Coordinates of C-alpha atoms and ligand atoms in Angstrom, one line a residue:
M47 CA -2.9 -9.4 -1.8
C48 CA -5.3 -10.7 0.7
G49 CA -8.9 -11.3 -0.5
I50 CA -12.1 -11.6 1.5
V51 CA -15.5 -13.1 0.5
G52 CA -18.5 -13.6 2.8
Y53 CA -22.0 -15.0 2.1
I54 CA -25.3 -15.3 3.9
G55 CA -28.4 -16.6 2.1
H56 CA -30.3 -19.8 1.2
R57 CA -27.9 -21.4 -1.2
P58 CA -24.9 -23.6 -0.4
A59 CA -22.2 -21.0 0.5
V60 CA -19.1 -22.9 -0.4
P61 CA -19.3 -22.7 -4.2
I62 CA -20.2 -19.0 -4.0
L63 CA -17.2 -18.3 -1.7
L64 CA -14.7 -20.3 -3.7
N65 CA -15.8 -18.7 -6.9
G66 CA -15.5 -15.3 -5.2
L67 CA -11.9 -16.2 -4.2
K68 CA -11.2 -17.2 -7.8
R69 CA -12.2 -13.7 -9.0
L70 CA -9.6 -12.3 -6.6
E71 CA -6.8 -14.7 -7.5
Y72 CA -5.2 -12.2 -9.8
R73 CA -4.1 -10.2 -6.8
G74 CA -1.8 -12.9 -5.6
Y75 CA -1.7 -15.0 -2.4
D76 CA 0.0 -17.9 -0.7
S77 CA -2.7 -19.8 1.0
A78 CA -6.5 -19.9 1.2
G79 CA -9.3 -21.0 3.4
V80 CA -13.1 -21.2 3.9
A81 CA -15.4 -21.5 7.0
V82 CA -19.1 -22.3 7.0
L83 CA -21.7 -22.6 9.7
R84 CA -23.9 -25.7 9.9
N85 CA -26.1 -26.8 12.8
G86 CA -24.4 -24.5 15.2
Q87 CA -20.9 -25.7 14.3
I88 CA -18.2 -23.8 12.4
E89 CA -16.2 -26.0 10.0
V90 CA -13.0 -24.8 8.4
R91 CA -10.8 -25.9 5.5
R92 CA -7.5 -24.1 5.1
K93 CA -4.5 -24.9 2.8
A94 CA -1.2 -23.3 1.9
G95 CA -0.6 -23.0 -1.8
K96 CA -2.9 -22.2 -4.7
L97 CA -6.7 -22.1 -4.5
R98 CA -6.9 -25.4 -6.3
V99 CA -5.3 -27.1 -3.3
L100 CA -8.1 -25.8 -1.2
I101 CA -10.7 -26.8 -3.8
E102 CA -9.3 -30.3 -3.8
E103 CA -9.4 -30.4 0.0
V104 CA -13.0 -29.3 0.0
A105 CA -13.8 -32.0 -2.6
R106 CA -12.2 -34.6 -0.4
N107 CA -13.8 -33.3 2.8
P108 CA -17.0 -31.5 1.8
L109 CA -18.4 -28.6 3.7
E110 CA -22.0 -27.5 3.7
G111 CA -23.8 -24.5 5.0
M112 CA -25.6 -21.3 3.9
V113 CA -23.5 -18.8 5.8
G114 CA -19.7 -18.6 5.4
I115 CA -16.5 -16.6 5.0
A116 CA -13.4 -17.2 2.9
H117 CA -10.0 -15.7 2.4
T118 CA -6.8 -15.7 0.3
R119 CA -3.7 -14.8 2.4
W120 CA -0.4 -13.1 1.8
A121 CA 1.7 -13.9 4.8
T122 CA 2.8 -11.1 7.1
H123 CA 3.0 -12.7 10.6
G124 CA 4.0 -16.3 10.3
E125 CA 4.9 -18.4 7.3
P126 CA 2.4 -19.5 4.6
I127 CA 1.5 -22.9 6.1
D128 CA -1.9 -24.4 6.7
R129 CA -2.3 -23.4 10.3
N130 CA -1.5 -19.7 9.5
A131 CA -4.1 -19.6 6.7
H132 CA -7.5 -17.9 7.4
P133 CA -10.2 -18.2 8.7
H134 CA -9.0 -18.3 12.3
V135 CA -11.2 -19.8 14.9
N136 CA -11.4 -19.9 18.7
P137 CA -10.8 -23.3 20.5
H138 CA -14.5 -24.1 20.7
R139 CA -15.0 -23.3 17.0
T140 CA -17.8 -20.9 17.8
L141 CA -16.1 -17.9 16.1
A142 CA -14.3 -17.5 12.8
V143 CA -12.5 -14.4 11.5
V144 CA -10.9 -13.4 8.2
H145 CA -8.7 -10.3 8.0
N146 CA -6.8 -8.1 5.7
G147 CA -4.3 -5.7 7.2
I148 CA -1.7 -5.6 10.0
V149 CA -2.7 -5.4 13.7
E150 CA 0.1 -3.0 14.7
N151 CA -0.3 -3.7 18.5
F152 CA -0.5 -7.4 17.9
L153 CA 2.4 -8.4 20.1
A154 CA 1.1 -6.4 23.1
L155 CA -2.4 -7.9 22.6
R156 CA -1.0 -11.4 22.2
E157 CA 1.1 -11.1 25.4
E158 CA -1.9 -9.8 27.3
L159 CA -4.1 -12.6 26.1
E160 CA -1.5 -15.3 26.8
S161 CA -1.1 -14.0 30.3
E162 CA -4.8 -14.6 30.7
G163 CA -4.3 -18.2 29.7
V164 CA -5.2 -18.0 26.0
T165 CA -3.3 -20.5 23.8
F166 CA -2.6 -19.4 20.3
A167 CA -2.9 -21.9 17.4
S168 CA -1.2 -19.8 14.8
D169 CA 1.6 -17.2 14.4
T170 CA -0.8 -14.6 12.9
D171 CA -1.8 -11.2 14.1
T172 CA -5.4 -12.1 13.0
E173 CA -5.8 -14.6 15.8
V174 CA -5.7 -11.9 18.5
I175 CA -9.0 -10.6 16.9
V176 CA -10.6 -14.0 17.4
H177 CA -9.6 -14.2 21.0
L178 CA -10.5 -10.6 21.8
I179 CA -14.1 -11.1 20.5
D180 CA -14.3 -14.5 22.2
R181 CA -13.3 -12.9 25.5
H182 CA -16.0 -10.2 25.3
M183 CA -18.6 -12.8 24.3
Q184 CA -17.7 -15.0 27.2
A185 CA -18.3 -12.0 29.4
G186 CA -21.9 -12.0 28.2
R187 CA -21.7 -9.4 25.4
S188 CA -23.6 -9.9 22.1
L189 CA -21.6 -10.6 19.0
V190 CA -22.0 -7.0 17.8
E191 CA -20.9 -5.5 21.1
A192 CA -18.0 -7.9 21.5
A193 CA -16.8 -7.2 17.9
R194 CA -17.0 -3.5 18.5
E195 CA -15.1 -3.7 21.7
A196 CA -12.4 -5.8 20.1
L197 CA -12.1 -3.6 17.0
R198 CA -11.6 -0.6 19.2
M199 CA -8.6 -2.2 20.7
L200 CA -6.8 -2.7 17.4
K201 CA -4.2 -0.4 16.0
G202 CA -3.5 -0.2 12.3
S203 CA -5.4 -0.4 9.1
N204 CA -7.6 -3.5 9.0
A205 CA -10.6 -5.1 7.3
I206 CA -12.4 -8.0 8.9
V207 CA -15.4 -10.3 8.7
V208 CA -16.6 -12.4 11.6
L209 CA -18.8 -15.4 11.7
S210 CA -20.3 -16.7 15.0
A211 CA -22.1 -20.0 15.8
Q212 CA -23.8 -18.3 18.7
E213 CA -25.5 -15.7 16.4
P214 CA -25.7 -17.7 13.2
D215 CA -27.9 -15.4 11.1
K216 CA -25.4 -12.6 10.7
L217 CA -22.0 -11.6 9.6
I218 CA -20.1 -8.8 11.2
T219 CA -17.7 -6.8 9.0
A220 CA -15.6 -3.7 9.6
R221 CA -13.2 -1.4 7.9
L222 CA -10.6 0.3 10.0
G223 CA -8.6 2.6 7.7
N224 CA -7.6 2.2 4.1
A225 CA -5.5 -0.9 4.1
G226 CA -8.4 -3.0 3.1
G227 CA -11.8 -2.1 1.6
I228 CA -15.1 -3.7 2.4
V229 CA -18.0 -3.8 0.0
I230 CA -21.4 -5.3 0.9
G231 CA -23.5 -6.7 -1.9
H232 CA -27.3 -6.6 -1.6
G233 CA -28.6 -9.7 -3.5
E234 CA -32.2 -10.8 -4.3
D235 CA -34.4 -12.9 -2.1
G236 CA -32.6 -12.8 1.2
E237 CA -29.0 -13.1 -0.1
M238 CA -26.2 -10.8 1.0
F239 CA -22.5 -10.7 0.2
V240 CA -19.4 -9.2 1.7
A241 CA -16.0 -8.8 -0.1
S242 CA -12.7 -7.0 0.0
D243 CA -13.1 -6.2 -3.7
L244 CA -16.0 -5.8 -6.2
P245 CA -15.0 -8.5 -8.7
A246 CA -15.7 -11.1 -6.0
I247 CA -19.4 -10.4 -5.9
L248 CA -20.3 -8.6 -9.2
E249 CA -21.7 -11.8 -10.8
H250 CA -24.4 -11.9 -8.0
T251 CA -25.3 -8.3 -7.5
R252 CA -24.5 -4.8 -8.7
R253 CA -26.2 -3.1 -5.7
V254 CA -23.5 -2.4 -3.2
T255 CA -22.5 -0.4 -0.1
F256 CA -18.9 0.6 0.4
L257 CA -17.9 0.8 4.1
E258 CA -15.9 4.0 5.0
P259 CA -12.9 3.8 7.3
G260 CA -14.1 3.5 10.9
Q261 CA -17.4 1.8 10.1
M262 CA -18.7 -1.7 10.9
A263 CA -21.8 -3.5 9.6
V264 CA -24.1 -6.2 10.7
V265 CA -25.1 -8.2 7.6
T266 CA -28.2 -10.4 7.7
R267 CA -30.4 -12.0 5.1
E268 CA -32.6 -9.0 5.4
G269 CA -29.9 -6.4 4.6
A270 CA -27.1 -4.5 6.3
Q271 CA -27.0 -2.0 9.2
V272 CA -24.0 0.2 9.3
F273 CA -22.5 1.8 12.5
T274 CA -19.5 3.8 13.5
L275 CA -17.1 2.2 15.8
E276 CA -18.7 4.2 18.6
G277 CA -22.0 2.4 17.8
E278 CA -23.8 5.4 16.1
P279 CA -26.0 4.2 13.3
V280 CA -25.0 5.4 9.8
A281 CA -27.5 5.7 6.8
V282 CA -26.8 2.8 4.4
E283 CA -26.1 4.1 1.0
I284 CA -26.7 1.7 -1.9
T285 CA -24.8 2.4 -5.1
T286 CA -25.7 0.6 -8.3
V287 CA -22.5 -0.4 -10.0
P288 CA -22.5 0.3 -13.8
W289 CA -21.9 -2.6 -16.2
D290 CA -18.5 -1.2 -17.2
I291 CA -16.2 -2.9 -14.8
T292 CA -13.6 -0.1 -15.0
A293 CA -16.1 2.5 -14.0
A294 CA -17.2 0.1 -11.3
E295 CA -13.8 -0.1 -9.9
K296 CA -13.8 3.6 -9.3
G297 CA -16.2 3.1 -6.4
P298 CA -17.1 6.2 -4.6
Y299 CA -14.1 8.3 -5.8
K300 CA -14.5 11.0 -8.4
H301 CA -11.3 10.1 -10.2
F302 CA -9.0 7.1 -10.3
M303 CA -6.1 9.2 -9.2
L304 CA -7.8 10.0 -5.9
K305 CA -8.9 6.3 -5.5
E306 CA -5.3 5.2 -6.1
I307 CA -3.9 7.7 -3.6
F308 CA -6.3 6.3 -1.0
E309 CA -5.4 2.8 -2.0
Q310 CA -1.8 3.3 -0.9
P311 CA -2.1 1.9 2.7
R312 CA -3.4 -1.3 1.2
A313 CA -1.0 -1.4 -1.7
L314 CA 1.9 -0.9 0.8
M315 CA 0.6 -3.6 3.1
D316 CA 0.4 -6.0 0.1
T317 CA 3.9 -4.9 -0.8
I318 CA 5.2 -6.0 2.6
A319 CA 3.0 -9.0 3.0
G320 CA 4.5 -12.3 1.8
R321 CA 8.0 -10.8 1.8
V322 CA 9.0 -10.1 5.4
D323 CA 8.6 -11.9 8.7
F324 CA 8.2 -9.3 11.5
R325 CA 9.3 -11.8 14.1
T326 CA 12.6 -12.9 12.6
G327 CA 13.3 -10.0 10.3
E328 CA 13.7 -12.3 7.3
I329 CA 13.1 -10.9 3.9
A330 CA 12.4 -13.1 0.8
F331 CA 11.5 -12.2 -2.7
S332 CA 10.3 -15.5 -4.3
T333 CA 11.0 -14.1 -7.8
L334 CA 14.3 -12.6 -6.9
P335 CA 16.1 -15.2 -4.8
L336 CA 19.5 -14.1 -3.6
T337 CA 22.3 -15.9 -2.0
S338 CA 25.0 -14.3 0.1
E339 CA 27.6 -15.2 -2.5
Q340 CA 25.6 -13.5 -5.3
A341 CA 25.0 -10.4 -3.2
R342 CA 28.7 -10.1 -2.4
S343 CA 29.7 -10.4 -6.0
I344 CA 27.8 -7.4 -7.2
S345 CA 30.3 -4.6 -8.0
K346 CA 27.7 -2.0 -9.0
I347 CA 24.0 -1.5 -9.6
H348 CA 22.7 0.7 -12.5
M349 CA 19.2 1.7 -11.8
T350 CA 17.2 2.9 -14.8
A351 CA 13.6 4.0 -15.4
C352 CA 11.4 6.8 -16.8
G353 CA 9.2 9.5 -15.2
T354 CA 7.8 8.6 -11.8
A355 CA 9.6 5.3 -11.8
Y356 CA 12.9 7.1 -12.3
H357 CA 12.3 9.1 -9.1
T358 CA 12.1 5.8 -7.1
T359 CA 15.6 5.0 -8.3
L360 CA 16.9 8.2 -6.7
V361 CA 15.7 7.0 -3.3
G362 CA 16.9 3.4 -4.1
K363 CA 20.4 4.7 -4.6
V364 CA 20.5 6.3 -1.2
L365 CA 19.1 3.2 0.4
V366 CA 21.3 0.6 -1.3
E367 CA 24.5 2.7 -0.9
R368 CA 23.8 3.3 2.8
L369 CA 22.7 -0.2 3.8
A370 CA 24.5 -2.4 1.4
R371 CA 27.5 -0.2 0.4
I372 CA 27.1 -1.2 -3.2
P373 CA 27.8 1.8 -5.6
V374 CA 24.6 2.7 -7.4
E375 CA 24.3 4.8 -10.6
T376 CA 20.9 6.1 -11.6
M377 CA 20.2 7.1 -15.2
I378 CA 17.0 8.0 -17.1
A379 CA 16.4 5.1 -19.4
S380 CA 16.2 7.2 -22.6
E381 CA 19.7 8.4 -21.8
F382 CA 21.1 5.0 -20.6
R383 CA 20.4 3.3 -23.9
Y384 CA 22.6 5.8 -25.8
A385 CA 25.2 6.5 -23.2
D386 CA 27.4 3.5 -23.9
P387 CA 27.3 2.9 -20.2
I388 CA 30.1 1.1 -18.5
V389 CA 28.5 -2.2 -17.6
D390 CA 30.0 -5.6 -17.2
E391 CA 29.1 -9.1 -15.9
S392 CA 29.7 -8.2 -12.3
M393 CA 27.0 -5.5 -12.4
V394 CA 23.2 -5.5 -12.1
V395 CA 20.9 -3.4 -14.2
L396 CA 17.7 -2.8 -12.2
A397 CA 14.8 -1.3 -14.1
V398 CA 11.7 0.1 -12.4
S399 CA 8.5 0.3 -14.4
Q400 CA 4.8 0.3 -13.6
S401 CA 3.7 -1.0 -17.0
G402 CA 6.8 -3.1 -17.7
E403 CA 6.3 -2.0 -21.4
T404 CA 8.0 1.4 -21.5
A405 CA 10.1 1.4 -24.7
D406 CA 13.0 3.4 -23.3
T407 CA 13.2 1.2 -20.2
L408 CA 13.1 -2.0 -22.2
A409 CA 15.8 -0.7 -24.5
A410 CA 18.0 0.2 -21.4
M411 CA 17.5 -3.4 -20.2
H412 CA 18.6 -4.8 -23.5
E413 CA 21.7 -2.6 -23.4
G414 CA 22.5 -4.0 -20.0
K415 CA 21.8 -7.5 -21.1
Q416 CA 24.1 -7.2 -24.2
K417 CA 26.9 -6.0 -21.9
G418 CA 26.5 -9.1 -19.8
A419 CA 24.9 -7.6 -16.7
T420 CA 22.4 -9.4 -14.5
L421 CA 18.9 -7.9 -15.2
W422 CA 16.5 -7.2 -12.4
S423 CA 13.2 -5.4 -12.5
I424 CA 10.5 -4.0 -10.2
V425 CA 7.3 -4.2 -12.2
N426 CA 3.6 -3.9 -11.6
V427 CA 2.0 -5.5 -14.7
I428 CA 2.3 -9.3 -14.4
G429 CA 3.6 -10.9 -17.6
S430 CA 5.0 -7.6 -19.0
Q431 CA 8.2 -7.6 -21.0
A432 CA 10.3 -6.0 -18.2
M433 CA 9.2 -8.9 -16.0
R434 CA 9.8 -11.6 -18.6
I435 CA 13.2 -10.5 -19.8
A436 CA 14.6 -10.0 -16.3
D437 CA 16.7 -12.6 -14.5
G438 CA 14.8 -11.8 -11.4
Y439 CA 12.0 -9.4 -10.6
I440 CA 9.9 -8.0 -7.8
S441 CA 6.2 -7.5 -8.5
M442 CA 4.7 -4.3 -7.1
Q443 CA 1.5 -5.8 -5.7
V444 CA -0.5 -2.6 -6.1
G445 CA -3.2 -3.8 -8.4
P446 CA -4.1 -2.0 -11.7
E447 CA -3.2 1.6 -11.8
I448 CA -5.5 3.5 -14.2
S449 CA -4.8 7.2 -13.6
V450 CA -2.0 8.4 -15.9
A451 CA -0.4 10.2 -13.0
S452 CA 1.3 7.4 -11.0
T453 CA 0.8 7.3 -7.2
K454 CA 0.6 3.9 -5.7
A455 CA 3.1 2.6 -8.2
Y456 CA 5.5 5.2 -6.8
T457 CA 5.3 4.5 -3.1
A458 CA 5.2 0.7 -3.4
P459 CA 8.6 0.3 -5.3
L460 CA 10.1 2.7 -2.7
V461 CA 9.3 0.0 -0.1
D462 CA 10.5 -2.8 -2.4
L463 CA 13.8 -0.9 -2.8
Y464 CA 14.0 -0.5 1.0
M465 CA 13.5 -4.2 1.5
L466 CA 16.0 -5.1 -1.3
A467 CA 18.6 -2.7 0.2
V468 CA 18.1 -4.2 3.7
Q469 CA 18.4 -7.7 2.3
L470 CA 21.5 -6.9 0.2
G471 CA 23.1 -5.3 3.3
F472 CA 22.3 -8.3 5.4
L473 CA 23.6 -10.8 2.8
R474 CA 26.8 -8.8 2.4
G475 CA 27.4 -8.8 6.1
R476 CA 26.9 -5.0 6.5
I477 CA 23.8 -5.4 8.7
T478 CA 23.5 -7.8 11.6
P479 CA 20.4 -9.9 12.1
E480 CA 19.4 -7.5 15.0
E481 CA 19.8 -4.5 12.7
R482 CA 17.8 -6.2 10.0
L483 CA 15.0 -7.0 12.5
E484 CA 14.8 -3.4 13.5
L485 CA 14.7 -2.1 9.9
V486 CA 12.0 -4.6 9.1
E487 CA 10.0 -3.8 12.2
H488 CA 9.5 -0.3 10.9
L489 CA 7.8 -1.6 7.8
Q490 CA 4.7 -2.7 9.7
Y491 CA 3.9 1.0 10.5
V492 CA 4.2 2.3 6.9
P493 CA 0.5 1.7 5.9
G494 CA -0.6 3.4 9.1
W495 CA 1.6 6.4 8.6
V496 CA 0.3 6.9 5.1
E497 CA -3.2 6.5 6.5
Q498 CA -2.5 9.3 9.0
V499 CA -1.6 11.7 6.1
L500 CA -4.7 10.7 4.2
S501 CA -6.9 11.5 7.2
R502 CA -5.7 15.1 6.7
A503 CA -6.7 15.3 3.1
E504 CA -9.3 18.0 3.7
A505 CA -6.7 20.4 5.1
I506 CA -4.5 19.8 2.0
H507 CA -7.5 20.4 -0.2
Q508 CA -8.0 23.8 1.4
V509 CA -4.4 24.8 0.8
A510 CA -4.7 23.5 -2.8
F511 CA -7.8 25.7 -3.3
K512 CA -5.9 28.7 -2.1
Y513 CA -3.0 28.1 -4.5
R514 CA -4.9 26.8 -7.5
H515 CA -4.2 29.9 -9.7
M516 CA -0.4 30.0 -9.2
R517 CA 1.4 29.7 -12.5
H518 CA 4.9 28.7 -11.3
C519 CA 6.4 27.1 -8.2
F520 CA 9.5 25.3 -6.9
Y521 CA 9.6 22.1 -5.1
L522 CA 12.8 21.8 -3.0
G523 CA 14.3 18.8 -1.3
R524 CA 17.6 17.3 -0.3
G525 CA 19.2 13.9 0.2
I526 CA 16.7 11.1 0.2
N527 CA 13.9 13.6 -0.2
M528 CA 15.3 15.3 -3.2
A529 CA 13.3 12.7 -5.2
T530 CA 10.2 13.7 -3.2
A531 CA 10.6 17.2 -4.5
Y532 CA 11.1 16.0 -8.1
E533 CA 8.1 13.7 -7.9
G534 CA 5.8 16.3 -6.2
A535 CA 6.6 18.7 -9.0
L536 CA 6.0 16.1 -11.7
K537 CA 2.6 15.3 -10.2
L538 CA 1.6 18.9 -10.2
K539 CA 2.8 19.8 -13.7
E540 CA 1.4 16.7 -15.4
I541 CA -2.2 17.0 -14.2
S542 CA -2.6 20.8 -13.5
Y543 CA -0.4 22.2 -16.3
I544 CA 1.2 24.6 -13.8
H545 CA 4.9 25.0 -14.2
A546 CA 6.5 23.3 -11.3
E547 CA 10.2 22.7 -10.9
G548 CA 11.7 20.1 -8.6
Y549 CA 15.2 21.2 -7.5
P550 CA 17.9 20.1 -5.1
A551 CA 17.6 22.8 -2.5
G552 CA 21.4 23.3 -2.1
E553 CA 21.6 24.2 -5.8
M554 CA 19.2 27.1 -5.6
K555 CA 22.0 29.6 -4.8
H556 CA 23.7 28.8 -8.1
G557 CA 21.0 30.4 -10.2
P558 CA 17.4 29.6 -9.6
I559 CA 17.2 31.7 -6.5
A560 CA 17.0 34.7 -8.8
L561 CA 13.5 33.6 -9.6
L562 CA 12.2 33.8 -6.1
D563 CA 9.6 36.5 -5.2
E564 CA 6.1 36.6 -3.8
D565 CA 4.7 35.1 -7.0
M566 CA 6.9 32.0 -6.8
P567 CA 5.6 29.6 -4.1
V568 CA 8.2 27.2 -2.7
I569 CA 7.1 23.7 -1.6
A570 CA 9.8 22.5 0.8
V571 CA 10.1 18.9 1.7
I572 CA 11.6 19.0 5.1
P573 CA 10.9 16.0 7.3
Q574 CA 13.2 15.0 10.2
D575 CA 16.0 13.4 8.1
P576 CA 19.7 13.9 8.2
W577 CA 19.4 16.9 5.8
Y578 CA 16.9 18.7 8.0
E579 CA 19.1 21.6 9.2
K580 CA 20.3 22.3 5.6
M581 CA 16.8 22.4 4.4
L582 CA 15.8 24.7 7.1
S583 CA 18.3 27.4 5.9
Q584 CA 16.9 27.0 2.4
V585 CA 13.4 27.7 3.7
E586 CA 14.7 30.8 5.5
Q587 CA 16.3 32.0 2.4
A588 CA 13.1 31.5 0.4
K589 CA 11.1 33.3 3.0
S590 CA 13.5 36.3 3.1
R591 CA 12.9 36.7 -0.6
G592 CA 9.2 36.9 -0.1
A593 CA 8.3 33.5 -1.5
P594 CA 5.3 31.9 0.1
V595 CA 6.4 28.6 1.6
I596 CA 4.4 25.4 1.9
A597 CA 6.3 22.8 3.9
V598 CA 6.0 19.0 4.3
A599 CA 7.2 18.6 7.8
T600 CA 7.1 16.4 10.8
E601 CA 4.4 16.8 13.5
G602 CA 5.6 18.9 16.4
D603 CA 8.2 20.8 14.3
E604 CA 7.8 24.2 15.8
R605 CA 10.5 25.9 13.8
I606 CA 8.7 25.0 10.6
A607 CA 5.3 26.0 12.1
D608 CA 6.7 29.5 12.7
L609 CA 8.5 29.8 9.4
A610 CA 6.2 28.4 6.8
D611 CA 2.9 29.8 5.5
E612 CA 1.3 26.4 5.3
V613 CA 2.4 23.0 6.6
F614 CA 1.4 19.6 5.5
W615 CA 2.1 17.5 8.6
I616 CA 3.4 14.0 8.4
P617 CA 4.0 11.6 11.3
K618 CA 7.5 11.1 12.7
V619 CA 9.0 8.2 10.7
P620 CA 12.5 6.7 10.3
W621 CA 14.3 8.8 7.6
M622 CA 14.9 5.9 5.3
L623 CA 11.1 5.5 4.9
S624 CA 10.3 9.2 4.9
P625 CA 10.0 9.4 1.1
V626 CA 7.1 7.0 1.2
V627 CA 5.1 9.2 3.6
A628 CA 6.3 12.7 2.5
I629 CA 5.1 12.3 -1.1
V630 CA 1.5 11.6 -0.1
P631 CA 0.5 15.2 0.8
L632 CA 2.1 16.3 -2.5
Q633 CA 0.0 13.8 -4.5
L634 CA -3.1 15.1 -2.8
F635 CA -2.1 18.7 -3.3
A636 CA -1.6 18.2 -7.1
Y637 CA -4.8 16.2 -7.3
Y638 CA -7.0 18.8 -5.6
I639 CA -5.5 21.7 -7.6
A640 CA -6.2 19.8 -10.9
A641 CA -9.7 18.8 -9.7
E642 CA -10.5 22.4 -8.6
L643 CA -9.4 23.6 -12.0
G644 CA -11.9 21.2 -13.5
L645 CA -9.2 19.4 -15.5
D646 CA -9.2 15.8 -16.8
V647 CA -7.2 14.5 -13.9
D648 CA -7.0 10.8 -15.0
Q649 CA -6.3 11.5 -18.7
P650 CA -4.1 14.7 -18.8
R651 CA -3.5 16.2 -22.2
N652 CA -0.6 14.9 -24.3
L653 CA 0.2 12.1 -21.9
A654 CA -0.1 8.3 -22.0
K655 CA -0.1 5.8 -19.2
S656 CA 2.4 3.6 -21.0
V657 CA 4.8 5.0 -23.5
T658 CA 5.6 2.0 -25.8
V659 CA 7.3 4.1 -28.5
E660 CA 10.5 6.0 -28.4
Ligands
G6P120 C1 4.6 7.6 -18.7 C2 3.6 7.8 -17.6 C3 4.3 8.1 -16.3 C4 5.3 7.0 -15.9 C5 6.3 6.7 -17.1 C6 7.0 5.5 -16.9 O1 5.3 8.7 -19.0 O2 2.8 8.9 -17.9 O3 3.4 8.2 -15.2 O4 6.0 7.3 -14.8 O5 5.6 6.6 -18.3 O6 6.1 4.4 -16.9 P1 6.4 2.9 -16.4 O7 5.2 2.1 -16.8 O8 7.7 2.5 -17.1 O9 6.6 3.1 -14.9

């Protein structure tokens, strides 16, 4: 996960910045860098590898200054080498930028800048931000105006900090969307801090301002001024962070679940970062290295997990079977362990687990191991057992998930499974390099698509308010989105205690349809996927029995607009990635119902975050 730290004050900036980066190390990165301003000059040190490599470099070639920015990077555009590490500077070294996120229109902007004669020194998308600001400043704009103009040209979810030698007494920072947060720390005696995450600055101050999406700030020794991207001033709200770091992490959100839902654009970006190269389409998992020979020798994959994690495997099965043509069996871990499953040395047992400590999942892994299978896992908690006992693993990169109801640890492994399926397909010769590039290219838009759904949270809140007193409901889906129906139902039942049943829509006619009437709302997951027409007839059947229908559908779908009572709109996305986007309105729906009912959203009754007993 990329990390950002910025400082302006009267003390040497470098130790403060490097220390801040250390506090963010747990999030993972592949390179690091720092830039400071001294006597009208920006000086930069950047190094691929661990932070200690940068610290050694700074010890060899010291840097001094009382204003600076620093960054830890997870590669997205361009490999993790020194020249792709942040901060990025313009040729005259008068501007430096650090950035978290993905500039979606990076290629178009880069081509435009190159046609104007700009030479790029890195492969990153970040560098376009530097040149755009530079261009506006050369046209006579102030730093704030130039930054604002540049930011308005960027598409995607991004967080940035800018340092300028021409206006040395300020830092500019901005948050565009949810892929990267920005927190401003108000210190004592003319010291101010900027960071992507609270832990980086908490040792200096507990008085902080969180930027909202679409806001930018000018940070000077005297304080911070916040503006919208249109330049309208916004009142600066200072929150005092309590000493309890867990509570501190909740930030402005009422519950962790809501915070974690909103963290998904960033979590997804971090999931993709460091693994794919959008230019070549290459995919690499450093902890699950795969050769073509290995990929070709797999006769079957058994996917196993519990709860929310199990639902990810249902999507994983569709993806791996379609893209890699490897047969996949999914089984709930508590069943797998006692099923005497048919497993041999040519097979893989793949476990998905947020905690990596779920007893049933670990037992299923042991069962697979005993029978000679290769063990893989997709796990969030670093160092957990499911990570340690696996022959190869993918770490989820979503950061700590505190709410018992899992959200970001659902969508991130969906993307991991997508990348894994694409890679297996490629290595087995089922996908050409061109097809792989196209499948990989779609990934860069995923954080932005989720962002779009989140921007409609209030509309979902209103529907949730209307339906908060229902006692029963069905969630229906088919194909790749059958899992979305199961997961949507699980979210609702676990935190609101409303009976919600996730069902394969085509199975309704074999019994459950008898339950449908005006008191049984149906939540239909019906994006534009290959099962769309089939789902549409299920929705018609539900309507004809008087059931109120809430649909999750694709923008512009007029048939659904006419048919359903309520619609949660999602953007048009490739069907293989639709589960990642379609679940988000259902997470919000469940959350708002439980919150409106005044329930303990983060700690629902009878449930535990990690079930380490049978
Ligand atoms: C518990 C949690 C669920 C979670 C399941 C599996 O039941 O309440 O939210 O999905 O365990 O947990 P894991 O850590 O293995 O993903």
